[in-house]
Tab-separated table of C-alpha atoms in Angstrom:
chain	number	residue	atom	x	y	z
A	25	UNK	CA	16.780	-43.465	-22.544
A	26	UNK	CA	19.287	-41.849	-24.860
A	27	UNK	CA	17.277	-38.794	-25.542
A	28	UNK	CA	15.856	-36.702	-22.704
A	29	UNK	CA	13.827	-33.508	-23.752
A	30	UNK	CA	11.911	-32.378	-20.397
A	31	UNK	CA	9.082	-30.127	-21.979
A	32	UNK	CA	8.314	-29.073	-18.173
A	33	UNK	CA	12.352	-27.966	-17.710
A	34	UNK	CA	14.665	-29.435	-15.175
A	35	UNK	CA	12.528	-30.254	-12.193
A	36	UNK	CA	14.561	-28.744	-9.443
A	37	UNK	CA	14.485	-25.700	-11.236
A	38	UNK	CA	10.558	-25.442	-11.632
A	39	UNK	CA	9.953	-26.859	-8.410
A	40	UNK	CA	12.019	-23.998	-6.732
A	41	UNK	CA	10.209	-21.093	-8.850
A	42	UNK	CA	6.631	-22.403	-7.274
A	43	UNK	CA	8.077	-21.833	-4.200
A	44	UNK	CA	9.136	-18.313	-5.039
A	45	UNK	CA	5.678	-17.727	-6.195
A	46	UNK	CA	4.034	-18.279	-3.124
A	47	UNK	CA	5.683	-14.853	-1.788
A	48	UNK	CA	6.061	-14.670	2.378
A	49	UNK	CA	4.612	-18.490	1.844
A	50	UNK	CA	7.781	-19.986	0.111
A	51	UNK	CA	9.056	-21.761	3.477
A	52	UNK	CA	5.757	-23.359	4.023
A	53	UNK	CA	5.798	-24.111	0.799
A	54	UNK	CA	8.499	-25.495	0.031
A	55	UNK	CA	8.597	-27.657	3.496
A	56	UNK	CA	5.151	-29.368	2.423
A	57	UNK	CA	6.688	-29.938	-0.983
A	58	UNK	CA	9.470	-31.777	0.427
A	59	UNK	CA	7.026	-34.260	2.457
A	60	UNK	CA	5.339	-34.803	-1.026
A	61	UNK	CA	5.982	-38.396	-2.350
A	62	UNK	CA	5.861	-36.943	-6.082
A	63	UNK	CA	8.160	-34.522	-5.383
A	64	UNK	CA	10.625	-36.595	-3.804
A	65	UNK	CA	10.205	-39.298	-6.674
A	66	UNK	CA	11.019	-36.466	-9.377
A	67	UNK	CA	13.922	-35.438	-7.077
A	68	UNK	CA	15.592	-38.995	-7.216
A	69	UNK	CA	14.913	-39.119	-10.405
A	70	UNK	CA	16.899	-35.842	-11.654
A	71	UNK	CA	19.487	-37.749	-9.774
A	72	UNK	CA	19.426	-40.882	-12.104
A	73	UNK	CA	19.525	-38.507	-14.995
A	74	UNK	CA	22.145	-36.513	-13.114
A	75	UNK	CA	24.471	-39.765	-13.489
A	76	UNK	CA	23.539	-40.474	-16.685
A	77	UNK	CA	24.429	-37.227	-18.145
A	78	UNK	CA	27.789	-38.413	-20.286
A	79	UNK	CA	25.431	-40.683	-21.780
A	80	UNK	CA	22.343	-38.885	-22.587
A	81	UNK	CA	21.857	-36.231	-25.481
A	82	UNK	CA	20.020	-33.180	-23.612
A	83	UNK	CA	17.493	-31.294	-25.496
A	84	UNK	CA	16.678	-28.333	-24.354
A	85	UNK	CA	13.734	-25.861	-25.038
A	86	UNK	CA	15.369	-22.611	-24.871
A	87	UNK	CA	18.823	-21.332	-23.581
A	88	UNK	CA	17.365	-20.885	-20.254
A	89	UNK	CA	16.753	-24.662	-19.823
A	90	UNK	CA	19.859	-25.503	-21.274
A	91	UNK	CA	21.511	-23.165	-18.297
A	92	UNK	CA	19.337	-25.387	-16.152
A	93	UNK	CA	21.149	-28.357	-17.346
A	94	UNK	CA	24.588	-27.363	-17.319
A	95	UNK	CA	23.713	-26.384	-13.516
A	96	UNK	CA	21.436	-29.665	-12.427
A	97	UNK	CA	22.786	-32.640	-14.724
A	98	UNK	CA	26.354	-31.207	-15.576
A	99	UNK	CA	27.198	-33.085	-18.525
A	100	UNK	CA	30.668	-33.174	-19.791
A	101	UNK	CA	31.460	-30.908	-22.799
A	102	UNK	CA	31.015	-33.453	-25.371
A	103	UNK	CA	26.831	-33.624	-24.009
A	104	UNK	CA	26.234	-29.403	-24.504
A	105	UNK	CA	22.383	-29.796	-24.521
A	106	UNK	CA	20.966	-29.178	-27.746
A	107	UNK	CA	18.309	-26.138	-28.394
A	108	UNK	CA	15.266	-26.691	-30.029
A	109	UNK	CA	12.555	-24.180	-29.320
A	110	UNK	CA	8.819	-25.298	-29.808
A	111	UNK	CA	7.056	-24.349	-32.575
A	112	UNK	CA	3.501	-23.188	-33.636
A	113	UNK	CA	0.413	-23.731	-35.451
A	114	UNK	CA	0.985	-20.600	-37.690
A	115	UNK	CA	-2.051	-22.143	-39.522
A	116	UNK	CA	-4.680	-22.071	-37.146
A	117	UNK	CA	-3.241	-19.459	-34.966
A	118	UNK	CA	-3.331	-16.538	-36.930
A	119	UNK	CA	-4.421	-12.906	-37.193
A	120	UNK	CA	-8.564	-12.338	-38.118
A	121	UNK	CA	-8.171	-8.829	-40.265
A	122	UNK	CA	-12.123	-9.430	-39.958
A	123	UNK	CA	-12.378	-9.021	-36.221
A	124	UNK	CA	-15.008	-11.500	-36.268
A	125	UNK	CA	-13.886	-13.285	-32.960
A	126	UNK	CA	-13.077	-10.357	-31.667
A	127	UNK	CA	-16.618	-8.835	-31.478
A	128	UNK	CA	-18.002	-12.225	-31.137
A	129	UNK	CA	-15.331	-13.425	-27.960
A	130	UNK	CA	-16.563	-9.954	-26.576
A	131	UNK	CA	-20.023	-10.151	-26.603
A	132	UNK	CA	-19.701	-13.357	-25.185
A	133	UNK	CA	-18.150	-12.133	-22.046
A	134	UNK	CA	-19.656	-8.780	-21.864
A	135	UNK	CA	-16.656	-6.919	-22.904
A	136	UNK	CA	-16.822	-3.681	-23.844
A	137	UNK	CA	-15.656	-3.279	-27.766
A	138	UNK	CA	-13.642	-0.726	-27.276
A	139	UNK	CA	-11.671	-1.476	-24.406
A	140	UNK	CA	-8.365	-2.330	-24.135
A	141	UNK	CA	-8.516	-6.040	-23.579
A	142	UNK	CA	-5.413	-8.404	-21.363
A	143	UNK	CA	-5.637	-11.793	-22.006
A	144	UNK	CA	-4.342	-14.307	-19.267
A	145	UNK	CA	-4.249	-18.403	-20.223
A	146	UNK	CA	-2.536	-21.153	-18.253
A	147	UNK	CA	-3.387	-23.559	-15.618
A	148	UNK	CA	-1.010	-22.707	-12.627
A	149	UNK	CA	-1.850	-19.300	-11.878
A	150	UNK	CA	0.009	-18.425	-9.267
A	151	UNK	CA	3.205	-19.848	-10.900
A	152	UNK	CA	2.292	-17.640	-13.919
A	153	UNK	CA	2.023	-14.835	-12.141
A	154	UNK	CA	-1.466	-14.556	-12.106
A	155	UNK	CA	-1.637	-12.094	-9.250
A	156	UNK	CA	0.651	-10.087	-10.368
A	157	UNK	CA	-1.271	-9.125	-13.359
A	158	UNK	CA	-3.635	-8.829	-10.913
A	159	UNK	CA	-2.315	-5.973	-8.882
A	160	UNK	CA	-1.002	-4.476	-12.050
A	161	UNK	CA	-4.415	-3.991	-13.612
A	162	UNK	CA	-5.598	-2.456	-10.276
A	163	UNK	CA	-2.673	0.397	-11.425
A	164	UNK	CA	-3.204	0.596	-14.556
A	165	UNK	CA	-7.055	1.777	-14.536
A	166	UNK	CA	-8.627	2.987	-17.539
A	167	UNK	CA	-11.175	1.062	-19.955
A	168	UNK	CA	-8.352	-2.104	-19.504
A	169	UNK	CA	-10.394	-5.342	-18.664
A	170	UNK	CA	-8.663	-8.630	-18.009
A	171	UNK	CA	-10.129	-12.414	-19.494
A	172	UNK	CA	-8.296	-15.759	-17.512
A	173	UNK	CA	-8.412	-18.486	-19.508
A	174	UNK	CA	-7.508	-21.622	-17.174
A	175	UNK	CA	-8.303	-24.154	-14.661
A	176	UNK	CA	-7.494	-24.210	-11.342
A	177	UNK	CA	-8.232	-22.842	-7.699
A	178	UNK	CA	-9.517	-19.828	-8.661
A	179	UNK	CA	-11.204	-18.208	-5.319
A	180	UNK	CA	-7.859	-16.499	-3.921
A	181	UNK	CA	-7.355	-14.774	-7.302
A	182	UNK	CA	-11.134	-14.102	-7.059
A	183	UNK	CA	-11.533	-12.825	-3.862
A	184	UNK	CA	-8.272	-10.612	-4.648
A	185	UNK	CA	-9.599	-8.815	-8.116
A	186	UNK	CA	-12.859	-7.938	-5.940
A	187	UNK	CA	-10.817	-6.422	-2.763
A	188	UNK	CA	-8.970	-4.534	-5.494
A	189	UNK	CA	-12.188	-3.000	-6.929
A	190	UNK	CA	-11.615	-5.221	-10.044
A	191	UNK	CA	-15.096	-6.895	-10.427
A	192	UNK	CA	-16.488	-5.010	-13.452
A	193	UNK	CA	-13.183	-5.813	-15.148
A	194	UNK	CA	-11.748	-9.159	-14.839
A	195	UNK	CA	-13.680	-12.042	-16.168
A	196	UNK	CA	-12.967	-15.833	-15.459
A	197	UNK	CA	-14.092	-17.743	-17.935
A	198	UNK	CA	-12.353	-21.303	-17.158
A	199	UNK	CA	-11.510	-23.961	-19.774
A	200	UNK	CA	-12.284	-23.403	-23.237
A	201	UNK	CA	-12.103	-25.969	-26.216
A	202	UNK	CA	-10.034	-23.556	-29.037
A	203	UNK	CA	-7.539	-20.955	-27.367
A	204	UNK	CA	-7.383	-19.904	-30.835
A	205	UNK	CA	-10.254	-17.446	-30.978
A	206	UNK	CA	-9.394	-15.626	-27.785
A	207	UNK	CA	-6.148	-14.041	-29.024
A	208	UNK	CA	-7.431	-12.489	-31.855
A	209	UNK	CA	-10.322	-10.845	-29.168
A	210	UNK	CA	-7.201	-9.448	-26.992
A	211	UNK	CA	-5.182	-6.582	-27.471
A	212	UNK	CA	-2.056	-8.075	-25.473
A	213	UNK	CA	-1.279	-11.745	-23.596
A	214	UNK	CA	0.128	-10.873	-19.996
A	215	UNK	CA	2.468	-14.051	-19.274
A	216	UNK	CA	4.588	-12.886	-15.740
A	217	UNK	CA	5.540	-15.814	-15.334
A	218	UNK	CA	7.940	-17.545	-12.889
A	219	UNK	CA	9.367	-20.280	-14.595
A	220	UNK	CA	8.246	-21.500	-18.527
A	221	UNK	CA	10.972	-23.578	-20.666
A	222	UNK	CA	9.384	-21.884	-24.020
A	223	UNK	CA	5.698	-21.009	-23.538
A	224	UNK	CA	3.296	-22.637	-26.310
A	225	UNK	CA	1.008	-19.857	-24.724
A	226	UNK	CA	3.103	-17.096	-25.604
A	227	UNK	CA	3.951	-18.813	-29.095
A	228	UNK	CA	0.193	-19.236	-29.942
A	229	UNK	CA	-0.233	-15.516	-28.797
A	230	UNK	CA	2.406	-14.416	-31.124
A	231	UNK	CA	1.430	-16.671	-34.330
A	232	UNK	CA	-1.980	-14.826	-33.940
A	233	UNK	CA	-0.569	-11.285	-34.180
A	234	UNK	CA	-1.020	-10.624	-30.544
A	235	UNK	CA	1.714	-8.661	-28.497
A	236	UNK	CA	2.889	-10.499	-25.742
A	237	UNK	CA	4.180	-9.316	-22.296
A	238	UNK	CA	6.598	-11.871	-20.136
A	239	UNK	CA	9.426	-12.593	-18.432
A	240	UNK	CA	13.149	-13.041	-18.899
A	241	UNK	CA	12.224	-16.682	-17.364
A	242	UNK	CA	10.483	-17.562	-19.980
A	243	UNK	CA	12.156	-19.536	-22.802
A	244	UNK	CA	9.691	-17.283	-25.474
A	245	UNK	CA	11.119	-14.119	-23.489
A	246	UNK	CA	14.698	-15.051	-25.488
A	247	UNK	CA	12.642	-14.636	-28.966
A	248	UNK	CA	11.218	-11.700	-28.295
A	249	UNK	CA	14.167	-10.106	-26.893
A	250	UNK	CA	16.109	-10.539	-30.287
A	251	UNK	CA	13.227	-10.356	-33.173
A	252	UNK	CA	10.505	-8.368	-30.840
A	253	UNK	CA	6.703	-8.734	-30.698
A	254	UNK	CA	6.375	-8.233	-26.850
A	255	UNK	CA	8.110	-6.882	-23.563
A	256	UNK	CA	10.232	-9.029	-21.431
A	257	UNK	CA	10.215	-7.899	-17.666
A	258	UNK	CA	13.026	-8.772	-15.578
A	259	UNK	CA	10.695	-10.467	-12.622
A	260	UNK	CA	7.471	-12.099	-12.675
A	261	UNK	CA	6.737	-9.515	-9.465
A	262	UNK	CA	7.926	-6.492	-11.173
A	263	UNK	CA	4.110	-5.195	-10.645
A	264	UNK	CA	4.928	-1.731	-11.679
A	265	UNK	CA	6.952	-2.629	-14.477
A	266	UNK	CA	3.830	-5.022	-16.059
A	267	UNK	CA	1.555	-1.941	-15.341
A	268	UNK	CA	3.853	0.487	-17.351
A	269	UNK	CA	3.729	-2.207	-19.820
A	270	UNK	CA	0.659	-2.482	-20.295
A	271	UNK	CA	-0.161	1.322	-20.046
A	272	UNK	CA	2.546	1.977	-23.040
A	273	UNK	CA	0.456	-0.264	-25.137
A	274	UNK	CA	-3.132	0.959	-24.286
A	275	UNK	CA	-1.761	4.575	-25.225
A	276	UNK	CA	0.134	4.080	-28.101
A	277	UNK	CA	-1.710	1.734	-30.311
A	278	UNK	CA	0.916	2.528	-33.271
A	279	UNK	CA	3.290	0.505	-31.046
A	280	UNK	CA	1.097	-2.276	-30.890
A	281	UNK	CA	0.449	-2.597	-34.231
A	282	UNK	CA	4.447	-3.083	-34.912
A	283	UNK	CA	4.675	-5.452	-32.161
A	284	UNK	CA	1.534	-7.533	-33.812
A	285	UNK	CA	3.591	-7.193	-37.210
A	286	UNK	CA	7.009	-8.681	-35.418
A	287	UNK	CA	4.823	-10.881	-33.107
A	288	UNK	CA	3.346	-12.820	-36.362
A	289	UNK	CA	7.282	-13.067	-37.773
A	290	UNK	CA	8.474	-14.408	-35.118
A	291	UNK	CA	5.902	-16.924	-34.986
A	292	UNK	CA	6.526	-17.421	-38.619
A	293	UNK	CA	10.245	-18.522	-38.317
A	294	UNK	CA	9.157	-21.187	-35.868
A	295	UNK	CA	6.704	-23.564	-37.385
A	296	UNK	CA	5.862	-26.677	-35.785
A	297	UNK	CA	7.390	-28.524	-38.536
A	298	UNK	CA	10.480	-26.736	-38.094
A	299	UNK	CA	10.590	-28.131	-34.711
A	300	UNK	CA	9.586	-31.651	-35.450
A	301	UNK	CA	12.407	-31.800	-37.876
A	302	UNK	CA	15.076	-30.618	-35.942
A	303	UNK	CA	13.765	-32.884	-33.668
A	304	UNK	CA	14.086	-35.720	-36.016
A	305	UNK	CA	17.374	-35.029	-36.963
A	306	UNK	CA	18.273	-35.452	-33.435
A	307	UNK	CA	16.962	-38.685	-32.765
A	308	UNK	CA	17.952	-40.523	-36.132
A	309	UNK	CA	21.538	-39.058	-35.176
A	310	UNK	CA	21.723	-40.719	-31.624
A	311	UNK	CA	20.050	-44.213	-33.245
A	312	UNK	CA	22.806	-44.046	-35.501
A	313	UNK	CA	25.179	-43.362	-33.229
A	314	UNK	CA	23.744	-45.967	-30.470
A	315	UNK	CA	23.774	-48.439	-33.746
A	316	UNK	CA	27.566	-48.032	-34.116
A	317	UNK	CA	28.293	-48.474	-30.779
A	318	UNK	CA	26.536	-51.906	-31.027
A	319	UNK	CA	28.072	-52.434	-33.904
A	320	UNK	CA	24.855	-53.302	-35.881
């Protein structure tokens, strides 16, 4: 391998942010983790690519990753990983000045019209913070439902948006074919998530004009820091910052319609096939490169 682009981040990393997700459960966490035969293949494998490192052109998702690197693989100078953030349908994710999905996605779901919609999508829920947003809505009251989009164990998360009185406002609505129609039925995409290289999520969110609310762990949360569309919150468990958040937004819907405005912009300036062909350009570079070392 001369190219290595991990689109999951450096391993160790991730691994270590589950484990902070699981609160007052890390230790147990992370102690069954370490009996786990996957995990400890992954491990000896970020040690192979560890000693590879002055060998191996690093491509990295977002400057958070590339930190990652520098810290996991430490590559000599001459290897600085190279940043390429993912790109975005801006094509099919878009804004709908109709609002056709948006009174259609809320009919579906039996969501008020008027209320102030949260839209949560990912797989790993506790890892994205899942009940954080969770405790956060129960602050934030108000007309403010939330829709997960996702699969996974859902029952914990379940069992804690009834025993905070959240029943007649959080719906779980599992897998879906086309993401694409939900965003333009939201009013904001809550991402607090622990650990994301550069969120496709938060990307697709932003392409469709939706505000988006994450994390400075998140590789996205560097876009939106510089060209806005969202908030970026320190800490996936800042619970009282995410409900401030997301109480700013519900009250001043001015501010959300700049942040849909910037959101789409930003999403704008990072097609996919901007991506793809900085992409390119770095694997035709290292074949050429490889080539002269060979000498073909």
């Amino acid at each position: 391998t001369h190219v290595f682009q991990p689109h999951g981040g450096v391993y160790s990393c991730a691994a270590s942010a589950q484990s902070r997700s699981a609160g007052s459960h890390r230790r147990r966490h992370a102690a069954a983790r370490a009996l786990n035969p996957k995990h400890r293949a992954l491990v000896r494998l970020e040690g192979q690519q560890r000693r590879r490192a002055d060998r191996v052109t690093l491509v990295a998702l977002s400057d958070r990753v590339a930190g990652d690197m520098r810290a996991v693989y430490r590559p000599p100078s001459n290897r600085e990983p190279i940043r390429i953030y993912n790109g975005v349908d801006v094509e099919r994710f878009r804004p709908d000045p109709s609002a056709k999905d948006r009174a259609q996605l809320r009919r579906r779901h039996a969501i008020p019209a008027d209320a102030f919609l949260v839209l949560f999508v990912g797989h790993n829920f506790r890892l994205k913070g899942l009940h954080h947003l969770l405790d956060a809505l129960a602050r934030v009251g108000g007309d403010t439902h939330l829709l997960v989009i996702g699969r996974g164990r859902d029952r914990l998360f379940r069992e804690r948006a009834a025993a905070l009185g959240l029943a007649g406002r959080f719906v779980f609505a599992g897998t879906v074919d086309d993401a694409a129609p939900l965003y333009r039925a939201a009013d904001v995409l809550a991402h607090p998530t622990y650990y994301d290289p550069c969120s496709c999520v938060c990307l697709e969110a932003l392409a469709s004009g939706l505000p988006v609310i994450t994390t400075g762990a998140n590789g996205v949360g560097e876009l939106i820091a510089a060209d806005g569309g969202g908030v970026v919150l320190d800490a996936a468990d800042d619970v009282a910052g995410l409900a401030a958040a997301l109480i700013a937004l519900r009250e001043n819907p001015a501010q959300c319609i700049r942040l849909a405005t910037e959101a789409r912009e930003l999403a704008e300036a990072r097609p996919e096939a901007k991506a793809f062909a900085a992409m390119e350009a770095v694997l035709v570079e290292t074949a050429d490169r490889e080539a002269g070392n060979r000498g073909d």
